[in-house]
PDB file of C-alpha atoms in Angstrom:
ATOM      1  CA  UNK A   1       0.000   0.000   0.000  1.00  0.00           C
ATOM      2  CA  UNK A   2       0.923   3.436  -1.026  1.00  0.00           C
ATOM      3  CA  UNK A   3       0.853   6.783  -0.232  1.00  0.00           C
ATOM      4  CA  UNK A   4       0.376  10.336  -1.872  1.00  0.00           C
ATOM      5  CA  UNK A   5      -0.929  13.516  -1.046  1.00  0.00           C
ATOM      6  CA  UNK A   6      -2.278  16.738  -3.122  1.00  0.00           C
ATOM      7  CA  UNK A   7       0.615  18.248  -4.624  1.00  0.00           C
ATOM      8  CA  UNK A   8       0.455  21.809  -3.328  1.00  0.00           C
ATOM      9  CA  UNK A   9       0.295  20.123  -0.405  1.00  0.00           C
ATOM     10  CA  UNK A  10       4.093  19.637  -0.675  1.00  0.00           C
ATOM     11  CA  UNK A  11       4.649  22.956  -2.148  1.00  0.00           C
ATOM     12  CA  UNK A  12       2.712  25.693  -4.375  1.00  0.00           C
ATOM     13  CA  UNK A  13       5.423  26.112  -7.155  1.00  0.00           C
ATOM     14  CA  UNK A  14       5.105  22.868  -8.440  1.00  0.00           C
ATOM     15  CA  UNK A  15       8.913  21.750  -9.235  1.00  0.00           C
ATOM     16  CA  UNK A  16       9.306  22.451  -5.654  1.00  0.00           C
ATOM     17  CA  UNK A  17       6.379  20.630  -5.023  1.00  0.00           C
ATOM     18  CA  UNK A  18       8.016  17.756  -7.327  1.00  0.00           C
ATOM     19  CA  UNK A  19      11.348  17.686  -5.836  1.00  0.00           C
ATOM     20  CA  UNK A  20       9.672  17.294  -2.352  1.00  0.00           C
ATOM     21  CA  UNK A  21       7.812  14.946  -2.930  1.00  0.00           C
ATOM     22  CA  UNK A  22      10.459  12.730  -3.832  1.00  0.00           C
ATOM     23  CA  UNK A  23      12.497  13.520  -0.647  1.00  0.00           C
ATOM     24  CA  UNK A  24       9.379  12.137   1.219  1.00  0.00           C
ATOM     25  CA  UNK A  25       9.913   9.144  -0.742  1.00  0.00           C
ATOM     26  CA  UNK A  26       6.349   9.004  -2.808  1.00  0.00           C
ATOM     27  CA  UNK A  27       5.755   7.854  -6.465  1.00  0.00           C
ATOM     28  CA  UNK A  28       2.187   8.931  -6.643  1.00  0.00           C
ATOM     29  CA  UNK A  29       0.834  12.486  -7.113  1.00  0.00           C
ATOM     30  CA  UNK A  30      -2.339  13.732  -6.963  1.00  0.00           C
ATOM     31  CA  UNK A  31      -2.790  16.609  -9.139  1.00  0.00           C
ATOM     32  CA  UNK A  32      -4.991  19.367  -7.427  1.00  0.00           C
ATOM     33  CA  UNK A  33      -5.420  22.840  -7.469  1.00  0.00           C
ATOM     34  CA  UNK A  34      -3.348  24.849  -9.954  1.00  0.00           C
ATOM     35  CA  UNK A  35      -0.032  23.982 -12.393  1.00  0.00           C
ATOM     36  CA  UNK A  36       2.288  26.910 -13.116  1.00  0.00           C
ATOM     37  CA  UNK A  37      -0.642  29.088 -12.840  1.00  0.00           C
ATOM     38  CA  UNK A  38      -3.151  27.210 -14.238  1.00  0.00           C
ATOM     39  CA  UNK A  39      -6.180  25.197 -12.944  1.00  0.00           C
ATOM     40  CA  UNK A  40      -5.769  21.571 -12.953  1.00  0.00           C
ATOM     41  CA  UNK A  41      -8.555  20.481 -15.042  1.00  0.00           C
ATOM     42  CA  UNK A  42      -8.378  23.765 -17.454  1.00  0.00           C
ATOM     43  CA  UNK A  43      -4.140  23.131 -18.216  1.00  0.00           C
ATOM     44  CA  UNK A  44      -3.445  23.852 -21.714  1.00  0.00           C
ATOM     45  CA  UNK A  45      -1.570  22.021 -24.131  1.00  0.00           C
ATOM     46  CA  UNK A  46       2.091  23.604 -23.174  1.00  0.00           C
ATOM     47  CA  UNK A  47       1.392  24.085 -19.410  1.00  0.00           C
ATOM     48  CA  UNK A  48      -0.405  20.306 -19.407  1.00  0.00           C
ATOM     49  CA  UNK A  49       3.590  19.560 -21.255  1.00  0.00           C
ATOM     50  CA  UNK A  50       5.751  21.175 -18.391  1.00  0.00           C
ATOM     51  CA  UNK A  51       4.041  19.486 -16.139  1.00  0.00           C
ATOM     52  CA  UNK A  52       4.455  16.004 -17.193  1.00  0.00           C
ATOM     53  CA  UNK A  53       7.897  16.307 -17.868  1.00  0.00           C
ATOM     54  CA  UNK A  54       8.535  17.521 -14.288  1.00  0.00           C
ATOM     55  CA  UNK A  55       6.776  14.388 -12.659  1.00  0.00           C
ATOM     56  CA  UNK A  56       8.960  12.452 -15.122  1.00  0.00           C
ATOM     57  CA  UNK A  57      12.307  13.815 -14.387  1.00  0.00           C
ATOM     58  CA  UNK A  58      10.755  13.637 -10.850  1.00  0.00           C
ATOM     59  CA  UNK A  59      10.397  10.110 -11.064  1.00  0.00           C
ATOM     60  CA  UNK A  60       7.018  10.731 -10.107  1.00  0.00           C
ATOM     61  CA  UNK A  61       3.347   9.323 -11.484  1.00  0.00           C
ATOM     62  CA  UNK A  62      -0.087  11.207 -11.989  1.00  0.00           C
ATOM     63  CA  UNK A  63      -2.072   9.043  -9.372  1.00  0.00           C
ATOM     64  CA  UNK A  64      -5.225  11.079  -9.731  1.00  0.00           C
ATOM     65  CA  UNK A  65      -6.648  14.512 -11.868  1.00  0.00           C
ATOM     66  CA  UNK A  66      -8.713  16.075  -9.309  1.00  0.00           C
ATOM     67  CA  UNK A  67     -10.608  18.254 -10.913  1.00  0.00           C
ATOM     68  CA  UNK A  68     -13.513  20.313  -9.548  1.00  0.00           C
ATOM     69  CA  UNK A  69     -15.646  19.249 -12.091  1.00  0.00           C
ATOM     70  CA  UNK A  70     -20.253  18.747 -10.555  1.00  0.00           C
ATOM     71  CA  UNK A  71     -18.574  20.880  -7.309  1.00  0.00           C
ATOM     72  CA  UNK A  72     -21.803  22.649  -8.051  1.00  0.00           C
ATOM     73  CA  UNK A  73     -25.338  22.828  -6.819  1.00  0.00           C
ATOM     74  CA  UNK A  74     -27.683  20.574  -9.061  1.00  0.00           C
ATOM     75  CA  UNK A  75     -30.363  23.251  -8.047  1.00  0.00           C
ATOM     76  CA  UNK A  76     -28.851  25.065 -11.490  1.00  0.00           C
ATOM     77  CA  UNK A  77     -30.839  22.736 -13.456  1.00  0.00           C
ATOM     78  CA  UNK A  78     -30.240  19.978 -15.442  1.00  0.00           C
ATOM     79  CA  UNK A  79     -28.916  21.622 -18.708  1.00  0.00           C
ATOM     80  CA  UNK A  80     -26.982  24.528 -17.359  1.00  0.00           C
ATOM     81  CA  UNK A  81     -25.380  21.874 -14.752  1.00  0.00           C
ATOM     82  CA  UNK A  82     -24.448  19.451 -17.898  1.00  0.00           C
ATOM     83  CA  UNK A  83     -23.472  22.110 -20.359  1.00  0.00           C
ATOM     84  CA  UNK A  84     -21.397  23.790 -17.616  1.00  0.00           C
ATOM     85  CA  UNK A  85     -19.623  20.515 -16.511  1.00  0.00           C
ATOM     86  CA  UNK A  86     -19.298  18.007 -19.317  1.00  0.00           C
ATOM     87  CA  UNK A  87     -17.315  21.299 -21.161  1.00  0.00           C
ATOM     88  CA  UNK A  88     -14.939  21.272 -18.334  1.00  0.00           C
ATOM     89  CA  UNK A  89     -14.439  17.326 -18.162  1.00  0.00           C
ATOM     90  CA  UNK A  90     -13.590  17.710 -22.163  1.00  0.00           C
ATOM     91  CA  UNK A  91     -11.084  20.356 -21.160  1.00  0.00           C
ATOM     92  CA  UNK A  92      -9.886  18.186 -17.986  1.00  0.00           C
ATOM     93  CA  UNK A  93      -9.576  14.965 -20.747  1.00  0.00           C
ATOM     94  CA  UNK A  94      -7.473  16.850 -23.124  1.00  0.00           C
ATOM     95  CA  UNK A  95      -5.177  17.573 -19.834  1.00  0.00           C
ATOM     96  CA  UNK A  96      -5.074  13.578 -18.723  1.00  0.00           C
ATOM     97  CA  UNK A  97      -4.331  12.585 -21.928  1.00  0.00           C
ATOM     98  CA  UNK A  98      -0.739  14.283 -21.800  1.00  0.00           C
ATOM     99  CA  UNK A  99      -0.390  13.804 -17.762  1.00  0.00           C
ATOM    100  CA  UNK A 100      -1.947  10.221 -17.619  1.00  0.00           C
ATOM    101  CA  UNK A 101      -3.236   9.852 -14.522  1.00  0.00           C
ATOM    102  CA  UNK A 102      -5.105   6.805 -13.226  1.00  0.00           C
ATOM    103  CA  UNK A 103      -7.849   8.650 -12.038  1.00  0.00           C
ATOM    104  CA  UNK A 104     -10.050  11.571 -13.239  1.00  0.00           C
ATOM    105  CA  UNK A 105     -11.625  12.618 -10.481  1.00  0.00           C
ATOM    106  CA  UNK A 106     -15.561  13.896  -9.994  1.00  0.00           C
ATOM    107  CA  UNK A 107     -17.233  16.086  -7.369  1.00  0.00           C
ATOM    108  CA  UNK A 108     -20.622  14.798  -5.250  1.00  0.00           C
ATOM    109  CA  UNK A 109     -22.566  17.732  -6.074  1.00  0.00           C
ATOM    110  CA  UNK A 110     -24.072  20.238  -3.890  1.00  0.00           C
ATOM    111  CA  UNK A 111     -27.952  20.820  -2.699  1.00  0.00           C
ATOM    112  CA  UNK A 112     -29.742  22.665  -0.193  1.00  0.00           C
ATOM    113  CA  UNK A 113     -33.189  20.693   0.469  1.00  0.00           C
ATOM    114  CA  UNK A 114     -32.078  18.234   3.069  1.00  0.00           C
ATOM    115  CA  UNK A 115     -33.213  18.261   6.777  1.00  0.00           C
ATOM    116  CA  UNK A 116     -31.101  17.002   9.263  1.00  0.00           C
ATOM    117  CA  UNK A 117     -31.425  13.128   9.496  1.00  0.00           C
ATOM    118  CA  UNK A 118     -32.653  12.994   5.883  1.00  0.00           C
ATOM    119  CA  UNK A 119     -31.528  10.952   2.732  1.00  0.00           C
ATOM    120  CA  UNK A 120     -29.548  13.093   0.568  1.00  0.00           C
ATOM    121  CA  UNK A 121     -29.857  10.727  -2.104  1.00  0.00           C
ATOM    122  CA  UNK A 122     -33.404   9.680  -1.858  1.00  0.00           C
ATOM    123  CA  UNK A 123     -34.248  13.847  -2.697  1.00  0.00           C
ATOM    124  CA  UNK A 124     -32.029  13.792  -5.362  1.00  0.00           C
ATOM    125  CA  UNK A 125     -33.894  10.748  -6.983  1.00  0.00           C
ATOM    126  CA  UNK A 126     -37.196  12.477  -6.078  1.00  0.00           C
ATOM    127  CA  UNK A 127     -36.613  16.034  -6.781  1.00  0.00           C
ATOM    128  CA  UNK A 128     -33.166  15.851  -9.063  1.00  0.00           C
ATOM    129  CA  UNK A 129     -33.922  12.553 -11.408  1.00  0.00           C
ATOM    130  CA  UNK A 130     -31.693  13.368 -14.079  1.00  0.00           C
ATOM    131  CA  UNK A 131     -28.378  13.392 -12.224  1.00  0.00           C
ATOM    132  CA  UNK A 132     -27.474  10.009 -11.866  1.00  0.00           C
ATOM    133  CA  UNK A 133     -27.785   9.991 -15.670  1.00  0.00           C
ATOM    134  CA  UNK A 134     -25.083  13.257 -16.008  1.00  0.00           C
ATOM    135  CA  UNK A 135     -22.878  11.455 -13.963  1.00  0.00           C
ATOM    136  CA  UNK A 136     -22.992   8.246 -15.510  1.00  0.00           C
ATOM    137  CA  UNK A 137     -22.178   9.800 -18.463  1.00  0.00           C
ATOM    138  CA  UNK A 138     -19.230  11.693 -16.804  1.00  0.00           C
ATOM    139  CA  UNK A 139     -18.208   8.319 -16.036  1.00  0.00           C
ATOM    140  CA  UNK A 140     -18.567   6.985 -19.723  1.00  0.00           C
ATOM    141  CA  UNK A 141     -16.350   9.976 -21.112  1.00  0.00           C
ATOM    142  CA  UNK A 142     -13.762   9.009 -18.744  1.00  0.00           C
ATOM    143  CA  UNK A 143     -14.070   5.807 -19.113  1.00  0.00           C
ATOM    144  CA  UNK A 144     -13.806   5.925 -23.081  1.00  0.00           C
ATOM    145  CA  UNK A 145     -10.286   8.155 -22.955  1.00  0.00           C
ATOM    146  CA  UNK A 146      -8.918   5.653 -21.373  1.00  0.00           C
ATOM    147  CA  UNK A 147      -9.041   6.723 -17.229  1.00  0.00           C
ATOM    148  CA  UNK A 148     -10.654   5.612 -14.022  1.00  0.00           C
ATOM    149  CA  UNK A 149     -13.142   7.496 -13.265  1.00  0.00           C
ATOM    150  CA  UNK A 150     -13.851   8.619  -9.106  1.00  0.00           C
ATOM    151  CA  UNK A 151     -16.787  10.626  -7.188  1.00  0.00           C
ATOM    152  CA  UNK A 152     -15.786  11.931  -4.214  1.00  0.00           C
ATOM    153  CA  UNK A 153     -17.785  13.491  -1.093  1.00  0.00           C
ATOM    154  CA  UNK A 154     -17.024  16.979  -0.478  1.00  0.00           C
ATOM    155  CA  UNK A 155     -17.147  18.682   2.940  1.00  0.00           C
ATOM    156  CA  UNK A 156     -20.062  21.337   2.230  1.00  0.00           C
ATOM    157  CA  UNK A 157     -24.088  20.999   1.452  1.00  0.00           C
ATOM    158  CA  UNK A 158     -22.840  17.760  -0.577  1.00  0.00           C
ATOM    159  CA  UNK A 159     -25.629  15.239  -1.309  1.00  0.00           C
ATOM    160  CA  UNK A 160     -22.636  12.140  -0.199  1.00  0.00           C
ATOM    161  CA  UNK A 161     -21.917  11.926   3.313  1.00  0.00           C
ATOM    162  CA  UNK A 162     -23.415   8.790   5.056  1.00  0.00           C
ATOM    163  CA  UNK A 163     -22.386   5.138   4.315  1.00  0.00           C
ATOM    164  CA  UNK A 164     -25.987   4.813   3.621  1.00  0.00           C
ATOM    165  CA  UNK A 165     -26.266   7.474   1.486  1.00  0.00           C
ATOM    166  CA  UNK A 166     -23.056   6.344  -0.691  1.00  0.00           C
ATOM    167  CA  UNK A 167     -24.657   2.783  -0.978  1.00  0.00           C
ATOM    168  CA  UNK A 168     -27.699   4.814  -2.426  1.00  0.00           C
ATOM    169  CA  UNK A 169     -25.792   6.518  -4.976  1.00  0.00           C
ATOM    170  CA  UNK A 170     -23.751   4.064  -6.856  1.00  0.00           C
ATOM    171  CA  UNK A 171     -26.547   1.681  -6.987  1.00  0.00           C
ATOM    172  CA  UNK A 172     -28.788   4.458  -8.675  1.00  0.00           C
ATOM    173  CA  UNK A 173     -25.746   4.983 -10.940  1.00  0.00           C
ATOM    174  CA  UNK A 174     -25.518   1.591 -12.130  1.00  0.00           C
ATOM    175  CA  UNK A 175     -21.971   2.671 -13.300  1.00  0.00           C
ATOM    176  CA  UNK A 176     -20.319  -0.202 -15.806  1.00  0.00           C
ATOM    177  CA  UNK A 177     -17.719  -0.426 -13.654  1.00  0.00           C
ATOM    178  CA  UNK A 178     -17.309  -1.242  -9.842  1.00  0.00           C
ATOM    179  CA  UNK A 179     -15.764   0.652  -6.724  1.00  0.00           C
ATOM    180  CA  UNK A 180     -15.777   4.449  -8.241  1.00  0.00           C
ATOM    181  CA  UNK A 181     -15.997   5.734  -5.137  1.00  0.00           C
ATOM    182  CA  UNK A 182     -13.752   8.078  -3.096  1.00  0.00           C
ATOM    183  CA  UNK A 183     -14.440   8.568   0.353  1.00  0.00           C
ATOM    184  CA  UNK A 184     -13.091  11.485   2.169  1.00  0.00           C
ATOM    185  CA  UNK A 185     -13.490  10.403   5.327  1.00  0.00           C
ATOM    186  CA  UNK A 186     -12.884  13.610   7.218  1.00  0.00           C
ATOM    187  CA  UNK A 187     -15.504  15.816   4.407  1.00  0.00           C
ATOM    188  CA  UNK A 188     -17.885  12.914   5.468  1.00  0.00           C
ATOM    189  CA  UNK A 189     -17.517  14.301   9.150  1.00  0.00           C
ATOM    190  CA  UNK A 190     -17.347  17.776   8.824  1.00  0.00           C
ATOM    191  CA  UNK A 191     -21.219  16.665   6.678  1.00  0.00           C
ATOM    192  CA  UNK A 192     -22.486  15.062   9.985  1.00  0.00           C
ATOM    193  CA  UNK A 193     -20.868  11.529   9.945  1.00  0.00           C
ATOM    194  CA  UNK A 194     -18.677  10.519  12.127  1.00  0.00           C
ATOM    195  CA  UNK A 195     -16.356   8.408  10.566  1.00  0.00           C
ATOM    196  CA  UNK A 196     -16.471   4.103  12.274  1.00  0.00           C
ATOM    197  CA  UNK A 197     -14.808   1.451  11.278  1.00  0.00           C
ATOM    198  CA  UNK A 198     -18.630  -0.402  10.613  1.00  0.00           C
ATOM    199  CA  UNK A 199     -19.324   2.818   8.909  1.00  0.00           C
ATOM    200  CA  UNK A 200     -16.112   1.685   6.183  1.00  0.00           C
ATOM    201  CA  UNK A 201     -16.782  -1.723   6.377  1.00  0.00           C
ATOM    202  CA  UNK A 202     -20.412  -1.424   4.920  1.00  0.00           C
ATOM    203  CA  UNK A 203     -19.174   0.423   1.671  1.00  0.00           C
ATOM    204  CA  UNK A 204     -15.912  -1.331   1.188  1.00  0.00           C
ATOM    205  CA  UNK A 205     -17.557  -2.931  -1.877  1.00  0.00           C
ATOM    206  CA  UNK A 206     -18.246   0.485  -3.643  1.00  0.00           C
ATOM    207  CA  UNK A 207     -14.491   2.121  -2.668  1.00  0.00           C
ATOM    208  CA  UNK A 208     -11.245   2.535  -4.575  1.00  0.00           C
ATOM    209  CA  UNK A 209      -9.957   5.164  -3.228  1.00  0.00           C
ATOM    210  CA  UNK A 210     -10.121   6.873   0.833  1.00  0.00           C
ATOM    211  CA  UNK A 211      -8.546  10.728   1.318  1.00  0.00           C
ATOM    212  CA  UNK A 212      -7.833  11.077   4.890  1.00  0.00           C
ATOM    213  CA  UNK A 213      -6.854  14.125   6.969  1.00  0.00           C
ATOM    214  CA  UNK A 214      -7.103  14.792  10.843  1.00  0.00           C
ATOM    215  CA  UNK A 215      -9.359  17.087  12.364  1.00  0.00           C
ATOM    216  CA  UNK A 216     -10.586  17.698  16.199  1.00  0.00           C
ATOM    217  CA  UNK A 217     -13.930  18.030  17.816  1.00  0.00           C
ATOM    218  CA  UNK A 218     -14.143  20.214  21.195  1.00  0.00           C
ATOM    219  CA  UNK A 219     -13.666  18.197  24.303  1.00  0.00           C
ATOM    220  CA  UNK A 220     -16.939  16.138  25.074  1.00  0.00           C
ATOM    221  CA  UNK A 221     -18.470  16.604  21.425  1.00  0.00           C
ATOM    222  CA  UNK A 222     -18.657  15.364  17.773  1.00  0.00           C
ATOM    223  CA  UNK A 223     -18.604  18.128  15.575  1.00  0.00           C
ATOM    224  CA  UNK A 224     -15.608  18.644  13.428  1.00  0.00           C
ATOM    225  CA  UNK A 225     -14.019  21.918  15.323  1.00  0.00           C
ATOM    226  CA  UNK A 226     -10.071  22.146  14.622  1.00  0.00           C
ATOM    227  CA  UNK A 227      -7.355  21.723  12.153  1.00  0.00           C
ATOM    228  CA  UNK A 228      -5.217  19.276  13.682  1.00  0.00           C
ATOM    229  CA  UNK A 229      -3.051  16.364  12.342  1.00  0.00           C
ATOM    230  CA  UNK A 230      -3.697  12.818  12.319  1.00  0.00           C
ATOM    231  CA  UNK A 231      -1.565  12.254  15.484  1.00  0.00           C
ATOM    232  CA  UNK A 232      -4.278  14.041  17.107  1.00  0.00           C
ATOM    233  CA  UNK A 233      -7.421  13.219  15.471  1.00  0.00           C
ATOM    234  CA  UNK A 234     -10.660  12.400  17.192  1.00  0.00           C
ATOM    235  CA  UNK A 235     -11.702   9.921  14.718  1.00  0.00           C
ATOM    236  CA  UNK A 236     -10.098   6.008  14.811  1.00  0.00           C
ATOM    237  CA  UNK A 237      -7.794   6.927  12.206  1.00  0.00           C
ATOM    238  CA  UNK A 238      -5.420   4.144  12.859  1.00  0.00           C
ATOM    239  CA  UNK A 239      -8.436   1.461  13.113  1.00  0.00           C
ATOM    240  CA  UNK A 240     -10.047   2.508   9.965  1.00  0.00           C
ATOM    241  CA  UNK A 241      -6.937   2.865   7.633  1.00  0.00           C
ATOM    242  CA  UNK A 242      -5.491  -0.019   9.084  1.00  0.00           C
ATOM    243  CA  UNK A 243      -8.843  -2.110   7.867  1.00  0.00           C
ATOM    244  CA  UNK A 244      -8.471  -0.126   4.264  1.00  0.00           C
ATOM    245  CA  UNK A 245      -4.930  -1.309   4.155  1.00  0.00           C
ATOM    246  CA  UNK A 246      -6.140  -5.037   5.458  1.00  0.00           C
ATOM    247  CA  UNK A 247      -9.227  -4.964   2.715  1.00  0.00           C
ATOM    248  CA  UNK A 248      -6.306  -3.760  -0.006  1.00  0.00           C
ATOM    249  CA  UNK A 249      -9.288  -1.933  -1.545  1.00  0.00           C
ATOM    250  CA  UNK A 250      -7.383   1.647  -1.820  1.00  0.00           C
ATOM    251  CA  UNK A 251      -4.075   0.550  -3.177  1.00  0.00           C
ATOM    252  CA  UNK A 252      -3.041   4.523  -2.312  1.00  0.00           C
ATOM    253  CA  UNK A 253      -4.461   6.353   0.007  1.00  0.00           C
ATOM    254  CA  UNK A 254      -4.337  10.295  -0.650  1.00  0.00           C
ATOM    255  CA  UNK A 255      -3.347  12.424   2.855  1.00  0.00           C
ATOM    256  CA  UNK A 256      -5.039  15.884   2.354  1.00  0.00           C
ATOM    257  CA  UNK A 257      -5.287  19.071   4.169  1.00  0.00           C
ATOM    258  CA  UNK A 258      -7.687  19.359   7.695  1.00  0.00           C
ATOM    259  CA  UNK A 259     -10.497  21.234   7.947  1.00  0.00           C
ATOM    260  CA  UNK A 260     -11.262  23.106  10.989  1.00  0.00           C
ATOM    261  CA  UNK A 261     -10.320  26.020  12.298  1.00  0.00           C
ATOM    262  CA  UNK A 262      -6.415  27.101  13.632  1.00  0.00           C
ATOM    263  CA  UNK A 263      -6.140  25.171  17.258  1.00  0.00           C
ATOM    264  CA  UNK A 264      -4.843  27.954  19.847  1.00  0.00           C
ATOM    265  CA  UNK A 265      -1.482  26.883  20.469  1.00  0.00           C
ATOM    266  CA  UNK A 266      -1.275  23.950  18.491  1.00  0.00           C
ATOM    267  CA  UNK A 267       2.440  23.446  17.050  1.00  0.00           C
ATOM    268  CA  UNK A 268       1.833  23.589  12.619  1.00  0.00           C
ATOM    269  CA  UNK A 269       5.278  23.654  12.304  1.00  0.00           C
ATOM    270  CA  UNK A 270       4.906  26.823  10.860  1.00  0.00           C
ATOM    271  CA  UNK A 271       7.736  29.420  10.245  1.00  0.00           C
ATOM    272  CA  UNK A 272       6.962  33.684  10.780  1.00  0.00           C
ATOM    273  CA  UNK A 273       7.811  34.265   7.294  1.00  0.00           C
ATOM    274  CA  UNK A 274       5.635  31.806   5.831  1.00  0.00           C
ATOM    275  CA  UNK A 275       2.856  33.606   4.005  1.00  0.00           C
ATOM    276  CA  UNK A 276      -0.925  34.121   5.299  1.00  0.00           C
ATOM    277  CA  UNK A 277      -2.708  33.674   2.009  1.00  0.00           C
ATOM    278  CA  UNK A 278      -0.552  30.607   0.583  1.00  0.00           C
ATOM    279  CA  UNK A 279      -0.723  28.507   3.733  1.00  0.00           C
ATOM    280  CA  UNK A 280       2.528  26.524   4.316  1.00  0.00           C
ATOM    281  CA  UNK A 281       1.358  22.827   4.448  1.00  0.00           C
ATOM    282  CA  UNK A 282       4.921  20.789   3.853  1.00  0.00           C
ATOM    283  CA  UNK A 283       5.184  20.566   7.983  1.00  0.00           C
ATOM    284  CA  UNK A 284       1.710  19.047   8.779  1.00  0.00           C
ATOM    285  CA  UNK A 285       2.335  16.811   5.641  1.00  0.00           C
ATOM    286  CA  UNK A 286       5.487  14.891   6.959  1.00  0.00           C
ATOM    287  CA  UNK A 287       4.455  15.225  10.196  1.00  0.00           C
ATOM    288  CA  UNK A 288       1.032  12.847   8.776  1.00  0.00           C
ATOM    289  CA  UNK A 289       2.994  10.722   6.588  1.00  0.00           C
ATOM    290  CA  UNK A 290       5.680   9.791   9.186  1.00  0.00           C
ATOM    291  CA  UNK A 291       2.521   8.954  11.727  1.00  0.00           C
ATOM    292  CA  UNK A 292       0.730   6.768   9.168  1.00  0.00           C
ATOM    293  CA  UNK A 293       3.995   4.795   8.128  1.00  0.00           C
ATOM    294  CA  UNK A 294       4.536   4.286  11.376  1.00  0.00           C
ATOM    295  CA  UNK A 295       1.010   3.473  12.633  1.00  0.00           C
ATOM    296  CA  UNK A 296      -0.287   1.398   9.964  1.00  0.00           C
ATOM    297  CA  UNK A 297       1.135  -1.661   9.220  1.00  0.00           C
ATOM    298  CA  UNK A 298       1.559  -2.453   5.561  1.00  0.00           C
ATOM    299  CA  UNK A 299       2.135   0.967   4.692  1.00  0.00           C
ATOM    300  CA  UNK A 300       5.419   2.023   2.445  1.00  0.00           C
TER     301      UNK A 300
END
């Protein structure tokens, strides 16, 4: 079992980013965020060319394109919501086709008309019919360049967060292939479900791929409060990626950023001169990976 992590994560300028990444000893990448300037899933042809010839003098491999691509509400509408996002997924293609990752990754979308305690998934179907067929064409186009296709939960009015409500969706998808799914284990949380190893077990048959990141609640509660590592977590992160690693069902597992807010004198490793607005995450990321190598058995 492998790991990787976003790539600003190990640096914004990405030949840093590359060059670190290698010192931590990693041969995956997940592509995220922006390259030299541009978005990931809107590279063009040169930038898209830079790019992959820094992973490969890197020694490095495009694990995953994670592209933004349904991080939308599906209140837009049907055709404004497909025009908008099957566009960008032909722009994101053109991009994997020179990086060649193993993954193009989509976004759970976004939607407002869910109590608390309520089926995200069984409003979609009843108010939203027509979105399990935009994804599962998503999925085709992916599919037909060549990639893996992924759906992952995000962290904010997503329609994914419960185990239940992930079994929901890829059975109403009826994708032609299995285990598309990403879980983000801590977006799940900071959505209302606390992550359990029972929890995992019940959708290890729809997974290929788990993001994990720490996170705090307040003494005595539940709810997702700070940004702390994994070390620190207050969800059985060495239980439930231990039974990923046992199941094999994630081959690499992705280490991403915390939500939550800045814990009052928590050490981030940070230096005075790193910048406010470009967030310095290289600490907290060795400070993870070194706790889940040496956690987790089975781990490289």
């Amino acid at each position: 079992m492998e790991l990787t992590v976003l790539s600003a994560m190990a640096g914004w300028d990405f030949d840093h980013a590359a060059e670190q990444m290698r010192e931590w000893d990693l041969s995956w990448v997940d592509l995220w965020g922006e390259i030299y300037g541009e978005p990931i899933d809107a590279l063009g042809q040169a930038t898209a060319e830079r790019g992959a010839a820094t992973l490969e003098a890197a020694n490095l491999k495009a694990h995953c394109l994670a592209s933004r691509i349904f991080d939308d509400t599906v209140e837009i509408g049907e055709d404004a919501f497909r025009e908008k996002h099957l566009a960008a997924l032909d722009r994101a293609l053109a991009s994997a086709r020179i990086l060649q990752p193993k993954y193009v990754r989509l976004i759970a979308g976004k939607f407002s008309a869910v109590a608390p305690g309520g089926s995200n998934v069984g409003v979609l179907k009843r108010d939203f019919p027509w979105v399990a067929a935009v994804y599962r064409e998503a999925v085709d186009r992916i599919l037909d360049a060549g990639f893996l296709p992924t759906i992952e939960n995000e962290a904010d009015s997503c329609f994914l967060a419960t185990p239940q409500e992930f079994l929901e969706f890829f059975d109403w998808l009826a994708a032609p292939i299995p285990r598309i799914g990403t879980w983000d284990i801590q977006n799940a949380w900071k959505m209302g479900s606390f992550p359990t190893v029972e929890g995992y077990e019940s959708m290890r048959d729809i997974l290929g791929y788990v993001h994990t990141k720490g996170g705090q609640a307040e003494r005595g509660g539940s709810d997702l409060k700070w940004n702390v590592g994994l070390a620190d977590a207050s969800w059985p992160v060495a239980q439930i990626i231990q039974a990923v690693v046992d199941d094999a069902i994630s081959p690499v597992i992705c280490l991403n950023p915390s939500h939550g807010a800045p814990k009052p004198g928590y050490d981030y490793g940070l230096s005075p001169l790193d910048p406010a607005d470009y967030p310095n995450m290289v600490p907290m990321t060795k400070r993870d990976l070194d706790y889940l190598r040496s956690t987790v058995r089975g781990i490289n």
